[in-house]
Amino acid sequence: PPRIDPPPPPVKPWFVALMAFLLLLPLITLLFILPKAMVPVQSSYDGLVIWIYGTDAEYLDMKNWLEPEILANGLQWTIAHATDRYDLVDMLRAGDGDLLVIDQEFAEELYRGQALAPLMDKLHGPTWDNCFVPFWDAQPFRKTYGWAIPVTANIDDARHLFTVVRQFAPAFTP
């Protein structure tokens, strides 16, 4: 005699509800995350900002070098400190940063990402030599710091301060 297989078990309603929930979970998540991602990030600094990326000691040395020149020329700049490059990149995306004092390695990363503007207006195009100007020639086992301007900056004012410091301030020595 032929054997008849038993009918498949009925689908449980809780299983259907669980599958529907799992399919809709990504859409529900996007519903809450997307509005926050669409809001532009607001700048947290008033005026023009110089970001110095380095250790606390390097920051203090550079701030003590820059501050007298800024005050002597009556310029309104805020000198800010960043120790984490990812935090600094987030600040630059938010438009918080008009001039950078960063090491050459970080500047190369920003340059490859097309995030740097030319420092000097007379030179055409964002070439490496035009986007990063070091304080000193590269030396082994020593960080090479220098100037850079992010593309989100107030470029004309950043070029002005760069020119003022380059012309009138004594050379920076760590």
Short mmCIF file of N, CA and C in Angstrom, two decimals:
data_model
loop_
_atom_site.label_atom_id
_atom_site.label_comp_id
_atom_site.label_asym_id
_atom_site.label_seq_id
_atom_site.Cartn_x
_atom_site.Cartn_y
_atom_site.Cartn_z
N PRO A 1 0.82 -1.20 0.00
CA PRO A 1 0.00 0.00 0.00
C PRO A 1 0.87 1.27 0.00
N PRO A 2 0.46 2.30 -0.74
CA PRO A 2 1.24 3.55 -0.77
C PRO A 2 1.19 4.28 0.57
N ARG A 3 2.34 4.83 0.91
CA ARG A 3 2.40 5.60 2.16
C ARG A 3 2.08 7.06 1.86
N ILE A 4 1.34 7.62 2.65
CA ILE A 4 1.01 9.04 2.50
C ILE A 4 1.73 9.79 3.61
N ASP A 5 2.55 10.74 3.17
CA ASP A 5 3.26 11.56 4.16
C ASP A 5 2.26 12.45 4.88
N PRO A 6 2.54 12.70 6.12
CA PRO A 6 1.63 13.58 6.84
C PRO A 6 1.75 15.00 6.29
N PRO A 7 0.73 15.78 6.41
CA PRO A 7 0.81 17.16 5.92
C PRO A 7 1.83 17.95 6.74
N PRO A 8 2.44 18.98 6.12
CA PRO A 8 3.40 19.78 6.88
C PRO A 8 2.71 20.48 8.03
N PRO A 9 3.47 20.75 9.08
CA PRO A 9 2.84 21.43 10.22
C PRO A 9 2.42 22.85 9.82
N PRO A 10 1.39 23.36 10.41
CA PRO A 10 0.96 24.72 10.06
C PRO A 10 1.99 25.75 10.54
N VAL A 11 2.05 26.86 9.82
CA VAL A 11 2.97 27.94 10.18
C VAL A 11 2.42 28.64 11.42
N LYS A 12 3.28 28.78 12.39
CA LYS A 12 2.88 29.41 13.65
C LYS A 12 2.75 30.92 13.43
N PRO A 13 1.74 31.53 13.98
CA PRO A 13 1.57 32.98 13.80
C PRO A 13 2.72 33.79 14.42
N TRP A 14 3.32 33.34 15.51
CA TRP A 14 4.43 34.09 16.12
C TRP A 14 5.65 34.08 15.21
N PHE A 15 5.83 33.00 14.43
CA PHE A 15 6.95 32.91 13.49
C PHE A 15 6.76 33.94 12.36
N VAL A 16 5.55 34.08 11.86
CA VAL A 16 5.25 35.07 10.82
C VAL A 16 5.49 36.48 11.36
N ALA A 17 5.05 36.73 12.57
CA ALA A 17 5.24 38.05 13.18
C ALA A 17 6.72 38.35 13.38
N LEU A 18 7.49 37.37 13.81
CA LEU A 18 8.93 37.55 14.01
C LEU A 18 9.63 37.86 12.68
N MET A 19 9.29 37.15 11.63
CA MET A 19 9.91 37.39 10.32
C MET A 19 9.54 38.78 9.80
N ALA A 20 8.30 39.19 9.97
CA ALA A 20 7.89 40.53 9.53
C ALA A 20 8.64 41.61 10.31
N PHE A 21 8.81 41.40 11.61
CA PHE A 21 9.55 42.36 12.43
C PHE A 21 11.01 42.45 11.98
N LEU A 22 11.64 41.31 11.72
CA LEU A 22 13.03 41.31 11.29
C LEU A 22 13.20 41.97 9.92
N LEU A 23 12.22 41.82 9.05
CA LEU A 23 12.30 42.47 7.74
C LEU A 23 12.10 43.98 7.84
N LEU A 24 11.28 44.42 8.77
CA LEU A 24 11.00 45.84 8.91
C LEU A 24 11.96 46.57 9.85
N LEU A 25 12.76 45.85 10.61
CA LEU A 25 13.68 46.46 11.57
C LEU A 25 14.66 47.44 10.91
N PRO A 26 15.30 47.10 9.78
CA PRO A 26 16.19 48.10 9.16
C PRO A 26 15.45 49.37 8.73
N LEU A 27 14.24 49.24 8.24
CA LEU A 27 13.49 50.42 7.84
C LEU A 27 13.12 51.29 9.03
N ILE A 28 12.76 50.66 10.13
CA ILE A 28 12.44 51.40 11.34
C ILE A 28 13.68 52.12 11.87
N THR A 29 14.83 51.45 11.81
CA THR A 29 16.08 52.05 12.25
C THR A 29 16.42 53.27 11.39
N LEU A 30 16.28 53.14 10.08
CA LEU A 30 16.56 54.27 9.19
C LEU A 30 15.62 55.44 9.46
N LEU A 31 14.40 55.14 9.82
CA LEU A 31 13.43 56.19 10.11
C LEU A 31 13.90 57.09 11.26
N PHE A 32 14.60 56.51 12.23
CA PHE A 32 15.09 57.30 13.37
C PHE A 32 16.47 57.89 13.14
N ILE A 33 17.32 57.23 12.36
CA ILE A 33 18.69 57.69 12.16
C ILE A 33 18.78 58.73 11.06
N LEU A 34 18.08 58.56 9.97
CA LEU A 34 18.21 59.42 8.81
C LEU A 34 17.91 60.89 9.09
N PRO A 35 16.87 61.24 9.83
CA PRO A 35 16.65 62.68 10.08
C PRO A 35 17.83 63.35 10.80
N LYS A 36 18.49 62.65 11.70
CA LYS A 36 19.64 63.23 12.41
C LYS A 36 20.82 63.39 11.47
N ALA A 37 20.98 62.46 10.53
CA ALA A 37 22.09 62.53 9.59
C ALA A 37 21.87 63.63 8.55
N MET A 38 20.64 63.98 8.29
CA MET A 38 20.34 64.98 7.27
C MET A 38 20.49 66.41 7.79
N VAL A 39 20.51 66.61 9.09
CA VAL A 39 20.66 67.94 9.66
C VAL A 39 22.11 68.36 9.55
N PRO A 40 22.40 69.52 8.94
CA PRO A 40 23.79 69.94 8.84
C PRO A 40 24.37 70.21 10.23
N VAL A 41 25.64 69.88 10.37
CA VAL A 41 26.32 70.09 11.65
C VAL A 41 26.58 71.58 11.82
N GLN A 42 26.28 72.09 12.97
CA GLN A 42 26.47 73.51 13.25
C GLN A 42 27.87 73.75 13.80
N SER A 43 28.44 74.86 13.41
CA SER A 43 29.76 75.23 13.89
C SER A 43 29.68 75.58 15.37
N SER A 44 30.67 75.15 16.12
CA SER A 44 30.67 75.43 17.56
C SER A 44 31.64 76.56 17.92
N TYR A 45 32.30 77.16 16.93
CA TYR A 45 33.24 78.24 17.19
C TYR A 45 32.76 79.50 16.47
N ASP A 46 32.93 80.63 17.14
CA ASP A 46 32.63 81.91 16.51
C ASP A 46 33.91 82.44 15.90
N GLY A 47 33.82 82.94 14.69
CA GLY A 47 34.98 83.53 14.05
C GLY A 47 35.88 82.50 13.40
N LEU A 48 37.12 82.91 13.22
CA LEU A 48 38.10 82.10 12.51
C LEU A 48 38.88 81.22 13.49
N VAL A 49 39.20 80.01 13.05
CA VAL A 49 39.83 79.03 13.95
C VAL A 49 41.09 78.46 13.32
N ILE A 50 42.16 78.43 14.11
CA ILE A 50 43.38 77.71 13.73
C ILE A 50 43.38 76.42 14.54
N TRP A 51 43.49 75.30 13.86
CA TRP A 51 43.59 74.00 14.55
C TRP A 51 45.05 73.58 14.57
N ILE A 52 45.52 73.24 15.75
CA ILE A 52 46.86 72.69 15.92
C ILE A 52 46.69 71.23 16.30
N TYR A 53 47.20 70.35 15.45
CA TYR A 53 47.09 68.91 15.70
C TYR A 53 48.43 68.42 16.22
N GLY A 54 48.45 67.97 17.46
CA GLY A 54 49.68 67.47 18.06
C GLY A 54 49.49 67.18 19.53
N THR A 55 50.59 66.91 20.19
CA THR A 55 50.54 66.64 21.63
C THR A 55 50.30 67.94 22.39
N ASP A 56 50.04 67.83 23.68
CA ASP A 56 49.80 69.02 24.49
C ASP A 56 51.02 69.94 24.50
N ALA A 57 52.21 69.37 24.61
CA ALA A 57 53.42 70.18 24.63
C ALA A 57 53.63 70.90 23.29
N GLU A 58 53.41 70.18 22.19
CA GLU A 58 53.55 70.80 20.87
C GLU A 58 52.53 71.91 20.68
N TYR A 59 51.32 71.67 21.15
CA TYR A 59 50.26 72.68 21.06
C TYR A 59 50.66 73.95 21.82
N LEU A 60 51.13 73.79 23.04
CA LEU A 60 51.51 74.96 23.83
C LEU A 60 52.65 75.73 23.18
N ASP A 61 53.64 75.01 22.65
CA ASP A 61 54.75 75.68 21.96
C ASP A 61 54.25 76.50 20.77
N MET A 62 53.39 75.89 19.96
CA MET A 62 52.90 76.57 18.77
C MET A 62 51.94 77.71 19.12
N LYS A 63 51.13 77.51 20.14
CA LYS A 63 50.21 78.57 20.57
C LYS A 63 51.00 79.77 21.08
N ASN A 64 52.03 79.52 21.88
CA ASN A 64 52.86 80.61 22.40
C ASN A 64 53.61 81.32 21.28
N TRP A 65 53.85 80.64 20.18
CA TRP A 65 54.50 81.25 19.03
C TRP A 65 53.51 82.07 18.21
N LEU A 66 52.28 81.56 18.03
CA LEU A 66 51.30 82.22 17.17
C LEU A 66 50.55 83.37 17.85
N GLU A 67 50.21 83.19 19.10
CA GLU A 67 49.34 84.14 19.79
C GLU A 67 49.86 85.58 19.79
N PRO A 68 51.13 85.82 20.10
CA PRO A 68 51.61 87.21 20.09
C PRO A 68 51.48 87.87 18.71
N GLU A 69 51.72 87.11 17.66
CA GLU A 69 51.63 87.67 16.32
C GLU A 69 50.19 88.00 15.95
N ILE A 70 49.26 87.14 16.34
CA ILE A 70 47.84 87.39 16.08
C ILE A 70 47.38 88.64 16.83
N LEU A 71 47.76 88.74 18.10
CA LEU A 71 47.36 89.90 18.90
C LEU A 71 48.02 91.19 18.42
N ALA A 72 49.28 91.10 18.01
CA ALA A 72 50.00 92.29 17.54
C ALA A 72 49.38 92.86 16.28
N ASN A 73 48.77 92.02 15.46
CA ASN A 73 48.15 92.49 14.22
C ASN A 73 46.65 92.73 14.36
N GLY A 74 46.12 92.60 15.57
CA GLY A 74 44.71 92.87 15.81
C GLY A 74 43.77 91.91 15.10
N LEU A 75 44.19 90.68 14.94
CA LEU A 75 43.36 89.69 14.25
C LEU A 75 42.51 88.92 15.25
N GLN A 76 41.35 88.50 14.81
CA GLN A 76 40.41 87.77 15.67
C GLN A 76 40.42 86.29 15.30
N TRP A 77 41.32 85.54 15.84
CA TRP A 77 41.43 84.11 15.58
C TRP A 77 41.37 83.35 16.89
N THR A 78 40.75 82.18 16.85
CA THR A 78 40.74 81.26 17.99
C THR A 78 41.73 80.15 17.69
N ILE A 79 42.59 79.86 18.65
CA ILE A 79 43.55 78.76 18.48
C ILE A 79 43.00 77.56 19.23
N ALA A 80 42.76 76.48 18.49
CA ALA A 80 42.17 75.28 19.08
C ALA A 80 43.14 74.11 18.95
N HIS A 81 42.95 73.13 19.81
CA HIS A 81 43.85 71.99 19.89
C HIS A 81 43.10 70.70 19.58
N ALA A 82 43.72 69.84 18.79
CA ALA A 82 43.15 68.52 18.49
C ALA A 82 44.24 67.47 18.69
N THR A 83 43.89 66.41 19.41
CA THR A 83 44.84 65.31 19.60
C THR A 83 44.43 64.07 18.82
N ASP A 84 43.22 64.07 18.28
CA ASP A 84 42.72 62.92 17.52
C ASP A 84 42.40 63.39 16.10
N ARG A 85 43.01 62.76 15.12
CA ARG A 85 42.83 63.21 13.74
C ARG A 85 41.39 63.02 13.26
N TYR A 86 40.71 62.00 13.77
CA TYR A 86 39.32 61.78 13.34
C TYR A 86 38.40 62.85 13.88
N ASP A 87 38.66 63.31 15.10
CA ASP A 87 37.89 64.42 15.65
C ASP A 87 38.14 65.69 14.84
N LEU A 88 39.39 65.89 14.45
CA LEU A 88 39.73 67.07 13.66
C LEU A 88 39.05 67.01 12.29
N VAL A 89 39.03 65.86 11.68
CA VAL A 89 38.35 65.72 10.38
C VAL A 89 36.87 66.02 10.53
N ASP A 90 36.26 65.56 11.61
CA ASP A 90 34.84 65.86 11.85
C ASP A 90 34.63 67.36 12.02
N MET A 91 35.53 68.02 12.73
CA MET A 91 35.43 69.47 12.90
C MET A 91 35.56 70.19 11.56
N LEU A 92 36.46 69.72 10.72
CA LEU A 92 36.64 70.35 9.41
C LEU A 92 35.41 70.15 8.54
N ARG A 93 34.79 68.99 8.62
CA ARG A 93 33.55 68.75 7.86
C ARG A 93 32.45 69.69 8.32
N ALA A 94 32.46 70.03 9.60
CA ALA A 94 31.45 70.94 10.15
C ALA A 94 31.75 72.39 9.81
N GLY A 95 32.90 72.64 9.21
CA GLY A 95 33.28 74.01 8.88
C GLY A 95 34.02 74.71 9.99
N ASP A 96 34.41 73.98 11.02
CA ASP A 96 35.16 74.55 12.15
C ASP A 96 36.65 74.42 11.87
N GLY A 97 37.19 75.33 11.16
CA GLY A 97 38.63 75.28 10.91
C GLY A 97 38.96 76.06 9.66
N ASP A 98 39.80 77.07 9.83
CA ASP A 98 40.16 77.91 8.70
C ASP A 98 41.63 77.80 8.34
N LEU A 99 42.44 77.39 9.29
CA LEU A 99 43.86 77.22 9.05
C LEU A 99 44.34 76.07 9.93
N LEU A 100 45.20 75.24 9.38
CA LEU A 100 45.67 74.07 10.12
C LEU A 100 47.17 74.14 10.32
N VAL A 101 47.61 73.71 11.49
CA VAL A 101 49.02 73.44 11.75
C VAL A 101 49.06 71.95 12.05
N ILE A 102 49.52 71.18 11.06
CA ILE A 102 49.47 69.72 11.15
C ILE A 102 50.78 69.13 10.68
N ASP A 103 50.96 67.84 10.99
CA ASP A 103 52.18 67.18 10.53
C ASP A 103 52.03 66.77 9.07
N GLN A 104 53.16 66.55 8.42
CA GLN A 104 53.18 66.29 6.99
C GLN A 104 52.43 65.02 6.61
N GLU A 105 52.51 63.99 7.44
CA GLU A 105 51.82 62.73 7.15
C GLU A 105 50.30 62.93 7.09
N PHE A 106 49.76 63.65 8.05
CA PHE A 106 48.32 63.93 8.07
C PHE A 106 47.94 64.83 6.90
N ALA A 107 48.79 65.80 6.59
CA ALA A 107 48.52 66.69 5.46
C ALA A 107 48.47 65.90 4.15
N GLU A 108 49.34 64.91 4.01
CA GLU A 108 49.32 64.08 2.79
C GLU A 108 48.01 63.32 2.67
N GLU A 109 47.49 62.83 3.79
CA GLU A 109 46.20 62.13 3.76
C GLU A 109 45.08 63.08 3.34
N LEU A 110 45.07 64.28 3.90
CA LEU A 110 44.05 65.26 3.53
C LEU A 110 44.19 65.68 2.07
N TYR A 111 45.43 65.80 1.61
CA TYR A 111 45.66 66.19 0.21
C TYR A 111 45.16 65.10 -0.74
N ARG A 112 45.45 63.85 -0.41
CA ARG A 112 44.96 62.74 -1.25
C ARG A 112 43.43 62.70 -1.26
N GLY A 113 42.81 63.11 -0.18
CA GLY A 113 41.35 63.17 -0.11
C GLY A 113 40.78 64.47 -0.67
N GLN A 114 41.61 65.29 -1.29
CA GLN A 114 41.23 66.57 -1.90
C GLN A 114 40.54 67.48 -0.88
N ALA A 115 41.07 67.50 0.33
CA ALA A 115 40.48 68.30 1.40
C ALA A 115 41.29 69.56 1.70
N LEU A 116 42.35 69.83 0.90
CA LEU A 116 43.17 71.02 1.15
C LEU A 116 43.06 72.00 0.00
N ALA A 117 43.05 73.28 0.35
CA ALA A 117 43.02 74.36 -0.63
C ALA A 117 44.44 74.93 -0.77
N PRO A 118 44.72 75.58 -1.90
CA PRO A 118 46.05 76.19 -2.07
C PRO A 118 46.30 77.29 -1.03
N LEU A 119 47.52 77.33 -0.52
CA LEU A 119 47.89 78.35 0.47
C LEU A 119 48.16 79.70 -0.17
N MET A 120 48.67 79.69 -1.38
CA MET A 120 49.02 80.94 -2.05
C MET A 120 48.17 81.10 -3.30
N ASP A 121 47.53 82.25 -3.40
CA ASP A 121 46.59 82.50 -4.49
C ASP A 121 47.30 82.57 -5.84
N LYS A 122 48.53 83.06 -5.87
CA LYS A 122 49.21 83.26 -7.15
C LYS A 122 49.58 81.95 -7.84
N LEU A 123 49.72 80.89 -7.08
CA LEU A 123 50.00 79.59 -7.68
C LEU A 123 48.67 78.96 -8.08
N HIS A 124 48.64 78.39 -9.25
CA HIS A 124 47.39 77.85 -9.77
C HIS A 124 47.27 76.37 -9.46
N GLY A 125 46.13 76.02 -8.92
CA GLY A 125 45.84 74.61 -8.68
C GLY A 125 46.33 74.12 -7.34
N PRO A 126 45.65 73.11 -6.83
CA PRO A 126 46.03 72.54 -5.53
C PRO A 126 47.12 71.49 -5.66
N THR A 127 48.35 71.92 -5.92
CA THR A 127 49.47 70.98 -5.96
C THR A 127 49.94 70.74 -4.52
N TRP A 128 50.70 69.68 -4.32
CA TRP A 128 51.18 69.38 -2.97
C TRP A 128 52.00 70.53 -2.41
N ASP A 129 52.90 71.09 -3.21
CA ASP A 129 53.75 72.19 -2.73
C ASP A 129 52.95 73.45 -2.42
N ASN A 130 51.79 73.57 -3.02
CA ASN A 130 50.95 74.74 -2.80
C ASN A 130 49.94 74.52 -1.67
N CYS A 131 49.73 73.28 -1.26
CA CYS A 131 48.73 72.97 -0.22
C CYS A 131 49.34 72.75 1.16
N PHE A 132 50.63 72.50 1.23
CA PHE A 132 51.29 72.29 2.53
C PHE A 132 52.64 72.97 2.50
N VAL A 133 52.86 73.86 3.45
CA VAL A 133 54.15 74.55 3.57
C VAL A 133 54.73 74.20 4.92
N PRO A 134 55.83 73.42 4.94
CA PRO A 134 56.41 72.99 6.22
C PRO A 134 57.16 74.12 6.92
N PHE A 135 57.25 73.99 8.24
CA PHE A 135 58.01 74.96 9.04
C PHE A 135 59.51 74.78 8.84
N TRP A 136 59.94 73.57 8.58
CA TRP A 136 61.35 73.26 8.39
C TRP A 136 61.47 72.10 7.42
N ASP A 137 62.68 71.88 6.91
CA ASP A 137 62.91 70.76 6.00
C ASP A 137 62.78 69.45 6.76
N ALA A 138 62.32 68.43 6.04
CA ALA A 138 62.12 67.12 6.66
C ALA A 138 63.44 66.56 7.19
N GLN A 139 63.37 65.99 8.37
CA GLN A 139 64.53 65.37 9.01
C GLN A 139 64.13 64.00 9.52
N PRO A 140 65.07 63.06 9.53
CA PRO A 140 64.71 61.73 10.03
C PRO A 140 64.35 61.77 11.52
N PHE A 141 63.38 60.97 11.90
CA PHE A 141 62.95 60.80 13.30
C PHE A 141 62.40 62.09 13.91
N ARG A 142 61.88 62.98 13.08
CA ARG A 142 61.31 64.23 13.58
C ARG A 142 60.07 64.56 12.76
N LYS A 143 58.98 64.88 13.45
CA LYS A 143 57.76 65.26 12.74
C LYS A 143 58.00 66.57 12.01
N THR A 144 57.43 66.66 10.83
CA THR A 144 57.51 67.89 10.06
C THR A 144 56.15 68.57 10.10
N TYR A 145 56.06 69.65 10.86
CA TYR A 145 54.81 70.41 10.95
C TYR A 145 54.80 71.51 9.90
N GLY A 146 53.58 71.92 9.54
CA GLY A 146 53.46 73.00 8.57
C GLY A 146 52.04 73.51 8.48
N TRP A 147 51.85 74.42 7.53
CA TRP A 147 50.57 75.09 7.31
C TRP A 147 49.75 74.35 6.26
N ALA A 148 48.43 74.36 6.44
CA ALA A 148 47.50 73.86 5.43
C ALA A 148 46.16 74.56 5.63
N ILE A 149 45.40 74.67 4.54
CA ILE A 149 44.07 75.28 4.60
C ILE A 149 43.06 74.24 4.12
N PRO A 150 42.05 73.93 4.93
CA PRO A 150 41.02 73.00 4.46
C PRO A 150 40.11 73.67 3.43
N VAL A 151 39.51 72.88 2.56
CA VAL A 151 38.65 73.44 1.52
C VAL A 151 37.37 74.04 2.10
N THR A 152 37.00 73.66 3.32
CA THR A 152 35.79 74.20 3.95
C THR A 152 36.05 75.51 4.68
N ALA A 153 37.26 76.02 4.59
CA ALA A 153 37.67 77.19 5.37
C ALA A 153 37.27 78.50 4.71
N ASN A 154 37.45 79.57 5.47
CA ASN A 154 37.39 80.91 4.93
C ASN A 154 38.78 81.15 4.34
N ILE A 155 38.94 80.81 3.08
CA ILE A 155 40.27 80.70 2.46
C ILE A 155 40.99 82.04 2.41
N ASP A 156 40.30 83.12 2.08
CA ASP A 156 40.97 84.42 1.99
C ASP A 156 41.55 84.86 3.33
N ASP A 157 40.78 84.71 4.40
CA ASP A 157 41.29 85.08 5.73
C ASP A 157 42.42 84.16 6.17
N ALA A 158 42.32 82.89 5.83
CA ALA A 158 43.39 81.95 6.19
C ALA A 158 44.68 82.30 5.46
N ARG A 159 44.56 82.66 4.19
CA ARG A 159 45.76 83.07 3.43
C ARG A 159 46.36 84.35 4.02
N HIS A 160 45.49 85.24 4.48
CA HIS A 160 45.98 86.49 5.08
C HIS A 160 46.80 86.20 6.33
N LEU A 161 46.26 85.37 7.23
CA LEU A 161 47.01 85.05 8.45
C LEU A 161 48.29 84.29 8.13
N PHE A 162 48.22 83.37 7.19
CA PHE A 162 49.41 82.63 6.77
C PHE A 162 50.49 83.60 6.30
N THR A 163 50.10 84.58 5.50
CA THR A 163 51.06 85.56 4.98
C THR A 163 51.61 86.43 6.10
N VAL A 164 50.75 86.87 7.01
CA VAL A 164 51.19 87.72 8.13
C VAL A 164 52.21 86.98 8.98
N VAL A 165 51.91 85.75 9.36
CA VAL A 165 52.82 84.99 10.22
C VAL A 165 54.11 84.69 9.49
N ARG A 166 54.00 84.37 8.22
CA ARG A 166 55.21 84.04 7.46
C ARG A 166 56.12 85.26 7.28
N GLN A 167 55.52 86.44 7.14
CA GLN A 167 56.31 87.64 6.91
C GLN A 167 56.87 88.26 8.20
N PHE A 168 56.08 88.22 9.27
CA PHE A 168 56.45 89.00 10.44
C PHE A 168 56.86 88.20 11.67
N ALA A 169 56.39 86.98 11.78
CA ALA A 169 56.71 86.19 12.98
C ALA A 169 58.09 85.55 12.84
N PRO A 170 58.80 85.39 13.95
CA PRO A 170 60.06 84.65 13.87
C PRO A 170 59.78 83.19 13.51
N ALA A 171 60.75 82.54 12.93
CA ALA A 171 60.58 81.14 12.53
C ALA A 171 60.28 80.29 13.77
N PHE A 172 59.40 79.33 13.60
CA PHE A 172 59.04 78.45 14.72
C PHE A 172 60.15 77.44 14.95
N THR A 173 60.57 77.33 16.20
CA THR A 173 61.54 76.30 16.58
C THR A 173 60.99 75.59 17.81
N PRO A 174 60.84 74.28 17.71
CA PRO A 174 60.27 73.53 18.85
C PRO A 174 61.21 73.48 20.03
#
